PDB file of C-alpha atoms in Angstrom:
ATOM      1  CA  MET A  17      33.489   6.581  24.186  1.00  0.00           C
ATOM      2  CA  SER A  18      31.847   9.615  22.622  1.00  0.00           C
ATOM      3  CA  ASN A  19      28.539  10.830  24.031  1.00  0.00           C
ATOM      4  CA  LEU A  20      27.848  13.023  21.044  1.00  0.00           C
ATOM      5  CA  ILE A  21      24.333  12.769  19.641  1.00  0.00           C
ATOM      6  CA  ALA A  22      24.114  12.651  15.868  1.00  0.00           C
ATOM      7  CA  PRO A  23      22.637  15.859  14.485  1.00  0.00           C
ATOM      8  CA  ALA A  24      19.254  15.736  12.806  1.00  0.00           C
ATOM      9  CA  TRP A  25      19.130  15.582   9.052  1.00  0.00           C
ATOM     10  CA  THR A  26      17.743  18.620   7.278  1.00  0.00           C
ATOM     11  CA  ARG A  27      14.257  18.206   5.825  1.00  0.00           C
ATOM     12  CA  GLU A  28      15.803  17.669   2.419  1.00  0.00           C
ATOM     13  CA  GLU A  29      18.283  15.089   3.702  1.00  0.00           C
ATOM     14  CA  PHE A  30      15.590  13.295   5.679  1.00  0.00           C
ATOM     15  CA  GLU A  31      13.294  13.092   2.669  1.00  0.00           C
ATOM     16  CA  LEU A  32      16.124  11.640   0.604  1.00  0.00           C
ATOM     17  CA  GLN A  33      16.685   8.993   3.293  1.00  0.00           C
ATOM     18  CA  LEU A  34      12.991   8.089   3.183  1.00  0.00           C
ATOM     19  CA  ARG A  35      12.915   7.905  -0.602  1.00  0.00           C
ATOM     20  CA  ALA A  36      16.040   5.741  -0.635  1.00  0.00           C
ATOM     21  CA  LYS A  37      13.968   3.020   1.012  1.00  0.00           C
ATOM     22  CA  GLY A  38      12.504   2.367  -2.415  1.00  0.00           C
ATOM     23  CA  LYS A  39      15.242  -0.198  -2.965  1.00  0.00           C
ATOM     24  CA  SER A  40      13.274  -2.475  -0.612  1.00  0.00           C
ATOM     25  CA  TYR A  41       9.915  -1.961  -2.317  1.00  0.00           C
ATOM     26  CA  HIS A  42       8.142  -5.089  -3.495  1.00  0.00           C
ATOM     27  CA  ILE A  43       8.453  -3.968  -7.093  1.00  0.00           C
ATOM     28  CA  HIS A  44      11.794  -5.811  -6.830  1.00  0.00           C
ATOM     29  CA  HIS A  45      10.303  -9.025  -5.405  1.00  0.00           C
ATOM     30  CA  PRO A  46      10.902 -11.995  -7.743  1.00  0.00           C
ATOM     31  CA  PHE A  47       7.180 -12.765  -7.897  1.00  0.00           C
ATOM     32  CA  ASN A  48       6.316  -9.209  -8.913  1.00  0.00           C
ATOM     33  CA  VAL A  49       9.096  -9.224 -11.509  1.00  0.00           C
ATOM     34  CA  ARG A  50       7.591 -12.347 -13.040  1.00  0.00           C
ATOM     35  CA  LEU A  51       4.072 -10.937 -12.722  1.00  0.00           C
ATOM     36  CA  ASN A  52       4.905  -7.777 -14.624  1.00  0.00           C
ATOM     37  CA  SER A  53       7.047  -9.480 -17.259  1.00  0.00           C
ATOM     38  CA  GLY A  54       4.372 -11.914 -18.404  1.00  0.00           C
ATOM     39  CA  GLN A  55       5.745 -15.019 -16.701  1.00  0.00           C
ATOM     40  CA  CYS A  56       2.819 -15.818 -14.389  1.00  0.00           C
ATOM     41  CA  SER A  57       0.134 -18.373 -15.123  1.00  0.00           C
ATOM     42  CA  PRO A  58      -3.576 -17.552 -14.901  1.00  0.00           C
ATOM     43  CA  ALA A  59      -3.730 -19.461 -11.600  1.00  0.00           C
ATOM     44  CA  GLN A  60      -0.887 -17.391 -10.165  1.00  0.00           C
ATOM     45  CA  ILE A  61      -2.463 -14.133 -11.276  1.00  0.00           C
ATOM     46  CA  ARG A  62      -5.813 -15.091  -9.788  1.00  0.00           C
ATOM     47  CA  GLY A  63      -4.077 -16.120  -6.581  1.00  0.00           C
ATOM     48  CA  TRP A  64      -2.359 -12.750  -6.434  1.00  0.00           C
ATOM     49  CA  VAL A  65      -5.614 -10.866  -7.108  1.00  0.00           C
ATOM     50  CA  VAL A  66      -7.509 -12.785  -4.409  1.00  0.00           C
ATOM     51  CA  ASN A  67      -4.830 -12.300  -1.780  1.00  0.00           C
ATOM     52  CA  ARG A  68      -4.065  -8.703  -2.616  1.00  0.00           C
ATOM     53  CA  PHE A  69      -7.775  -7.983  -2.255  1.00  0.00           C
ATOM     54  CA  TYR A  70      -7.415  -8.729   1.445  1.00  0.00           C
ATOM     55  CA  TYR A  71      -4.891  -5.894   1.629  1.00  0.00           C
ATOM     56  CA  GLN A  72      -7.374  -3.614  -0.146  1.00  0.00           C
ATOM     57  CA  SER A  73     -10.042  -4.593   2.365  1.00  0.00           C
ATOM     58  CA  ILE A  74      -7.984  -3.636   5.424  1.00  0.00           C
ATOM     59  CA  ILE A  75      -6.871  -0.228   4.123  1.00  0.00           C
ATOM     60  CA  PRO A  76     -10.076   1.566   5.235  1.00  0.00           C
ATOM     61  CA  LYS A  77      -9.743  -0.089   8.654  1.00  0.00           C
ATOM     62  CA  LYS A  78      -6.134   1.067   8.906  1.00  0.00           C
ATOM     63  CA  ASP A  79      -7.076   4.587   7.936  1.00  0.00           C
ATOM     64  CA  ALA A  80      -9.990   4.626  10.378  1.00  0.00           C
ATOM     65  CA  ALA A  81      -7.581   3.567  13.125  1.00  0.00           C
ATOM     66  CA  ILE A  82      -5.336   6.508  12.253  1.00  0.00           C
ATOM     67  CA  LEU A  83      -8.302   8.879  12.413  1.00  0.00           C
ATOM     68  CA  SER A  84      -9.384   7.488  15.779  1.00  0.00           C
ATOM     69  CA  ASN A  85      -5.975   8.339  17.246  1.00  0.00           C
ATOM     70  CA  CYS A  86      -5.508  11.694  15.493  1.00  0.00           C
ATOM     71  CA  ASP A  87      -6.172  14.855  17.484  1.00  0.00           C
ATOM     72  CA  ASP A  88      -5.354  17.198  14.604  1.00  0.00           C
ATOM     73  CA  ARG A  89      -8.511  18.323  12.834  1.00  0.00           C
ATOM     74  CA  GLU A  90      -6.778  19.426   9.630  1.00  0.00           C
ATOM     75  CA  THR A  91      -5.121  16.034   9.265  1.00  0.00           C
ATOM     76  CA  ARG A  92      -8.440  14.259   9.854  1.00  0.00           C
ATOM     77  CA  ARG A  93     -10.104  16.371   7.191  1.00  0.00           C
ATOM     78  CA  LYS A  94      -7.495  15.327   4.652  1.00  0.00           C
ATOM     79  CA  TRP A  95      -7.067  11.733   5.785  1.00  0.00           C
ATOM     80  CA  ILE A  96     -10.730  10.780   5.606  1.00  0.00           C
ATOM     81  CA  SER A  97     -10.573  10.960   1.813  1.00  0.00           C
ATOM     82  CA  ARG A  98      -8.443   7.803   1.873  1.00  0.00           C
ATOM     83  CA  ILE A  99     -11.305   5.818   3.359  1.00  0.00           C
ATOM     84  CA  LEU A 100     -13.682   7.164   0.733  1.00  0.00           C
ATOM     85  CA  ASP A 101     -11.176   6.358  -1.998  1.00  0.00           C
ATOM     86  CA  HIS A 102     -11.464   2.688  -1.085  1.00  0.00           C
ATOM     87  CA  ASP A 103     -15.028   2.335   0.240  1.00  0.00           C
ATOM     88  CA  GLY A 104     -16.667   4.783  -2.166  1.00  0.00           C
ATOM     89  CA  TYR A 105     -18.720   7.942  -1.778  1.00  0.00           C
ATOM     90  CA  ASP A 106     -21.720   9.897  -3.114  1.00  0.00           C
ATOM     91  CA  ASP A 107     -23.745   7.535  -5.325  1.00  0.00           C
ATOM     92  CA  TYR A 108     -21.071   4.760  -5.251  1.00  0.00           C
ATOM     93  CA  THR A 109     -21.057   4.418  -9.025  1.00  0.00           C
ATOM     94  CA  GLY A 110     -18.313   4.958 -11.585  1.00  0.00           C
ATOM     95  CA  HIS A 111     -15.229   6.592 -10.088  1.00  0.00           C
ATOM     96  CA  ALA A 112     -17.160   7.106  -6.842  1.00  0.00           C
ATOM     97  CA  ALA A 113     -17.534   3.343  -6.366  1.00  0.00           C
ATOM     98  CA  GLY A 114     -14.115   3.214  -4.706  1.00  0.00           C
ATOM     99  CA  GLY A 115     -10.965   1.154  -4.927  1.00  0.00           C
ATOM    100  CA  MET A 116     -12.420  -2.062  -3.549  1.00  0.00           C
ATOM    101  CA  GLU A 117     -15.018  -2.079  -6.322  1.00  0.00           C
ATOM    102  CA  ALA A 118     -12.308  -1.314  -8.876  1.00  0.00           C
ATOM    103  CA  TRP A 119     -10.317  -4.279  -7.565  1.00  0.00           C
ATOM    104  CA  THR A 120     -13.474  -6.390  -7.810  1.00  0.00           C
ATOM    105  CA  GLN A 121     -13.595  -5.437 -11.498  1.00  0.00           C
ATOM    106  CA  LEU A 122     -10.007  -6.639 -11.828  1.00  0.00           C
ATOM    107  CA  GLY A 123     -11.062  -9.922 -10.286  1.00  0.00           C
ATOM    108  CA  ALA A 124     -13.966 -10.256 -12.706  1.00  0.00           C
ATOM    109  CA  ALA A 125     -11.674  -9.434 -15.639  1.00  0.00           C
ATOM    110  CA  ALA A 126      -9.376 -12.252 -14.511  1.00  0.00           C
ATOM    111  CA  GLY A 127     -12.247 -14.719 -14.108  1.00  0.00           C
ATOM    112  CA  ILE A 128     -12.921 -14.444 -10.361  1.00  0.00           C
ATOM    113  CA  GLU A 129     -16.538 -14.193  -9.249  1.00  0.00           C
ATOM    114  CA  ARG A 130     -17.400 -11.363  -6.861  1.00  0.00           C
ATOM    115  CA  ASP A 131     -18.652 -13.725  -4.140  1.00  0.00           C
ATOM    116  CA  GLU A 132     -15.457 -15.753  -4.305  1.00  0.00           C
ATOM    117  CA  LEU A 133     -13.289 -12.637  -4.013  1.00  0.00           C
ATOM    118  CA  TRP A 134     -15.237 -11.039  -1.177  1.00  0.00           C
ATOM    119  CA  SER A 135     -15.511 -14.274   0.803  1.00  0.00           C
ATOM    120  CA  LEU A 136     -11.755 -14.032   1.551  1.00  0.00           C
ATOM    121  CA  LYS A 137     -11.721 -17.822   1.820  1.00  0.00           C
ATOM    122  CA  LYS A 138      -8.643 -18.192  -0.381  1.00  0.00           C
ATOM    123  CA  VAL A 139      -6.502 -15.659   1.488  1.00  0.00           C
ATOM    124  CA  VAL A 140      -3.382 -17.495   2.619  1.00  0.00           C
ATOM    125  CA  PRO A 141      -2.344 -17.261   6.296  1.00  0.00           C
ATOM    126  CA  GLY A 142       0.843 -15.305   5.625  1.00  0.00           C
ATOM    127  CA  VAL A 143      -1.025 -12.560   3.796  1.00  0.00           C
ATOM    128  CA  ARG A 144      -3.727 -12.386   6.448  1.00  0.00           C
ATOM    129  CA  PHE A 145      -1.143 -12.191   9.234  1.00  0.00           C
ATOM    130  CA  ALA A 146       0.863  -9.439   7.517  1.00  0.00           C
ATOM    131  CA  CYS A 147      -2.192  -7.308   6.775  1.00  0.00           C
ATOM    132  CA  ASP A 148      -3.636  -7.726  10.253  1.00  0.00           C
ATOM    133  CA  ALA A 149      -0.284  -6.713  11.744  1.00  0.00           C
ATOM    134  CA  TYR A 150      -0.450  -3.502   9.756  1.00  0.00           C
ATOM    135  CA  VAL A 151      -3.908  -2.638  11.079  1.00  0.00           C
ATOM    136  CA  GLU A 152      -2.786  -3.422  14.619  1.00  0.00           C
ATOM    137  CA  PHE A 153       0.201  -1.119  14.203  1.00  0.00           C
ATOM    138  CA  ALA A 154      -2.077   1.737  13.129  1.00  0.00           C
ATOM    139  CA  ARG A 155      -4.352   1.122  16.123  1.00  0.00           C
ATOM    140  CA  ARG A 156      -1.640   1.067  18.750  1.00  0.00           C
ATOM    141  CA  GLN A 157       1.037   3.508  17.598  1.00  0.00           C
ATOM    142  CA  PRO A 158       0.886   7.325  17.541  1.00  0.00           C
ATOM    143  CA  TRP A 159      -0.991   8.554  14.511  1.00  0.00           C
ATOM    144  CA  GLN A 160       2.102  10.281  13.136  1.00  0.00           C
ATOM    145  CA  GLU A 161       3.919   6.936  13.042  1.00  0.00           C
ATOM    146  CA  ALA A 162       1.009   5.306  11.239  1.00  0.00           C
ATOM    147  CA  VAL A 163       1.031   8.168   8.741  1.00  0.00           C
ATOM    148  CA  CYS A 164       4.745   7.595   8.182  1.00  0.00           C
ATOM    149  CA  SER A 165       4.087   3.929   7.430  1.00  0.00           C
ATOM    150  CA  SER A 166       1.846   4.978   4.547  1.00  0.00           C
ATOM    151  CA  LEU A 167       4.775   6.479   2.663  1.00  0.00           C
ATOM    152  CA  THR A 168       5.275   3.287   0.695  1.00  0.00           C
ATOM    153  CA  GLU A 169       2.847   5.111  -1.623  1.00  0.00           C
ATOM    154  CA  MET A 170       5.934   6.994  -2.834  1.00  0.00           C
ATOM    155  CA  PHE A 171       6.933   3.964  -4.808  1.00  0.00           C
ATOM    156  CA  ALA A 172       3.498   2.804  -5.979  1.00  0.00           C
ATOM    157  CA  PRO A 173       3.006   4.818  -9.202  1.00  0.00           C
ATOM    158  CA  GLN A 174       5.805   2.968 -11.002  1.00  0.00           C
ATOM    159  CA  ILE A 175       4.454  -0.469 -10.131  1.00  0.00           C
ATOM    160  CA  HIS A 176       1.025   0.574 -11.463  1.00  0.00           C
ATOM    161  CA  LYS A 177       2.552   2.047 -14.628  1.00  0.00           C
ATOM    162  CA  ASP A 178       4.428  -1.215 -15.220  1.00  0.00           C
ATOM    163  CA  ARG A 179       1.170  -3.168 -15.035  1.00  0.00           C
ATOM    164  CA  LEU A 180      -0.642  -0.798 -17.359  1.00  0.00           C
ATOM    165  CA  ALA A 181       2.217  -0.943 -19.846  1.00  0.00           C
ATOM    166  CA  GLY A 182       2.783  -4.692 -19.839  1.00  0.00           C
ATOM    167  CA  TRP A 183      -0.337  -6.562 -18.878  1.00  0.00           C
ATOM    168  CA  PRO A 184      -2.401  -5.915 -22.053  1.00  0.00           C
ATOM    169  CA  ASP A 185       0.295  -7.653 -24.120  1.00  0.00           C
ATOM    170  CA  HIS A 186       1.385 -10.253 -21.568  1.00  0.00           C
ATOM    171  CA  TYR A 187      -2.114 -11.255 -20.436  1.00  0.00           C
ATOM    172  CA  PRO A 188      -4.580 -10.470 -23.244  1.00  0.00           C
ATOM    173  CA  TRP A 189      -7.087 -12.849 -21.632  1.00  0.00           C
ATOM    174  CA  ILE A 190      -7.607 -10.269 -18.827  1.00  0.00           C
ATOM    175  CA  GLN A 191     -10.254  -7.778 -19.931  1.00  0.00           C
ATOM    176  CA  ALA A 192      -8.833  -4.266 -20.274  1.00  0.00           C
ATOM    177  CA  SER A 193     -11.618  -2.815 -18.115  1.00  0.00           C
ATOM    178  CA  GLY A 194     -10.125  -4.634 -15.149  1.00  0.00           C
ATOM    179  CA  LEU A 195      -7.001  -2.455 -15.192  1.00  0.00           C
ATOM    180  CA  ALA A 196      -8.887   0.663 -14.100  1.00  0.00           C
ATOM    181  CA  TYR A 197      -7.697   0.298 -10.497  1.00  0.00           C
ATOM    182  CA  PHE A 198      -4.054   0.720 -11.475  1.00  0.00           C
ATOM    183  CA  ARG A 199      -4.856   3.788 -13.564  1.00  0.00           C
ATOM    184  CA  SER A 200      -6.868   5.448 -10.796  1.00  0.00           C
ATOM    185  CA  ARG A 201      -4.208   4.992  -8.120  1.00  0.00           C
ATOM    186  CA  ILE A 202      -1.439   6.934  -9.895  1.00  0.00           C
ATOM    187  CA  PRO A 203      -2.774  10.469  -9.202  1.00  0.00           C
ATOM    188  CA  LEU A 204      -4.225   9.484  -5.816  1.00  0.00           C
ATOM    189  CA  ALA A 205      -0.896   8.085  -4.672  1.00  0.00           C
ATOM    190  CA  GLN A 206       0.850  11.386  -5.381  1.00  0.00           C
ATOM    191  CA  ARG A 207      -1.778  13.336  -3.442  1.00  0.00           C
ATOM    192  CA  ASP A 208      -1.460  10.974  -0.489  1.00  0.00           C
ATOM    193  CA  VAL A 209       2.345  11.079  -0.535  1.00  0.00           C
ATOM    194  CA  ASP A 210       2.402  14.875  -0.501  1.00  0.00           C
ATOM    195  CA  HIS A 211       0.324  14.936   2.675  1.00  0.00           C
ATOM    196  CA  GLY A 212       1.992  11.982   4.385  1.00  0.00           C
ATOM    197  CA  MET A 213       5.443  13.352   3.654  1.00  0.00           C
ATOM    198  CA  ALA A 214       4.564  16.762   5.084  1.00  0.00           C
ATOM    199  CA  VAL A 215       3.303  15.180   8.309  1.00  0.00           C
ATOM    200  CA  THR A 216       6.403  13.000   8.595  1.00  0.00           C
ATOM    201  CA  LEU A 217       8.878  15.811   7.951  1.00  0.00           C
ATOM    202  CA  ASP A 218       7.092  18.049  10.455  1.00  0.00           C
ATOM    203  CA  HIS A 219       6.879  15.454  13.234  1.00  0.00           C
ATOM    204  CA  PHE A 220      10.143  13.514  13.074  1.00  0.00           C
ATOM    205  CA  THR A 221      12.651  16.283  13.704  1.00  0.00           C
ATOM    206  CA  THR A 222      15.428  14.831  15.884  1.00  0.00           C
ATOM    207  CA  ARG A 223      17.917  12.303  14.539  1.00  0.00           C
ATOM    208  CA  ALA A 224      16.493   9.601  16.806  1.00  0.00           C
ATOM    209  CA  GLN A 225      12.972  10.333  15.576  1.00  0.00           C
ATOM    210  CA  GLN A 226      14.114  10.354  11.971  1.00  0.00           C
ATOM    211  CA  GLU A 227      15.792   6.978  12.366  1.00  0.00           C
ATOM    212  CA  ARG A 228      12.598   5.705  13.981  1.00  0.00           C
ATOM    213  CA  ALA A 229      10.696   6.894  10.906  1.00  0.00           C
ATOM    214  CA  LEU A 230      13.045   4.941   8.651  1.00  0.00           C
ATOM    215  CA  ASP A 231      12.426   1.830  10.752  1.00  0.00           C
ATOM    216  CA  ILE A 232       8.665   2.357  10.480  1.00  0.00           C
ATOM    217  CA  LEU A 233       8.837   2.690   6.714  1.00  0.00           C
ATOM    218  CA  GLN A 234      10.968  -0.459   6.547  1.00  0.00           C
ATOM    219  CA  PHE A 235       8.332  -2.266   8.649  1.00  0.00           C
ATOM    220  CA  LYS A 236       5.675  -1.409   6.070  1.00  0.00           C
ATOM    221  CA  LEU A 237       7.959  -2.397   3.207  1.00  0.00           C
ATOM    222  CA  ASP A 238       8.554  -5.732   4.953  1.00  0.00           C
ATOM    223  CA  ILE A 239       4.798  -6.288   5.194  1.00  0.00           C
ATOM    224  CA  LEU A 240       4.379  -5.840   1.447  1.00  0.00           C
ATOM    225  CA  TRP A 241       7.362  -8.093   0.772  1.00  0.00           C
ATOM    226  CA  ALA A 242       6.106 -10.782   3.171  1.00  0.00           C
ATOM    227  CA  MET A 243       2.762 -10.802   1.389  1.00  0.00           C
ATOM    228  CA  LEU A 244       4.451 -11.695  -1.888  1.00  0.00           C
ATOM    229  CA  ASP A 245       6.585 -14.312  -0.126  1.00  0.00           C
ATOM    230  CA  ALA A 246       3.374 -15.982   1.046  1.00  0.00           C
ATOM    231  CA  ILE A 247       1.675 -15.714  -2.339  1.00  0.00           C
ATOM    232  CA  GLU A 248       4.732 -17.039  -4.156  1.00  0.00           C
ATOM    233  CA  LYS A 249       4.816 -20.088  -1.871  1.00  0.00           C
ATOM    234  CA  ALA A 250       1.080 -20.725  -2.252  1.00  0.00           C
ATOM    235  CA  TYR A 251       1.169 -20.458  -6.057  1.00  0.00           C
ATOM    236  CA  PRO A 252       4.496 -21.960  -7.247  1.00  0.00           C
ATOM    237  CA  GLU A 253       5.607 -21.942 -10.836  1.00  0.00           C
TER     238      GLU A 253
END
């Protein structure tokens, strides 16, 4: 039996391995395919908006957990912007209101009252469990691993572009103002990916570490997929 240890991938090869994980992104989930091709009912869309809001609500907690574990000042300085992106900053109006407020506008555009959305009462157990597991991962694992898990952002711009392109025609009953969240996330996702990728490529340098990074990214992809599994079951066709 050979005791040879597989050599590390080059940075370029490693990045390609990470990006190849896009085949498991929830853009390919049957529910998302139906959602973005105009096949979902108003009840299904509202169910998706309500449950996905729980994911939006835990993102600042996840990012705060990463900051609490991070001993690198430069990373903290860059990472804190992610919390502000979701919770808001400055006067908390307009673009500064943050992603959670933008998602609240999506809810309103789809006919969901703010109090109903923020109560989280309609979040199904599977979605809650998956999101909470993500926060727990960020709290307990090294900050570099939690950063790596954020790289699902690599695949996000396309899913947002699909919604912006198709929803106005497929779901004209949703007010156009509610789509602002999707538009705002496209440039922010690229900024976040650039930083997260740099951290990941710098930290995971042996083959064993690189394979660990791929497992971490798959874990996050599985969380996003499991959320849609739970939503699909809760809101059948």
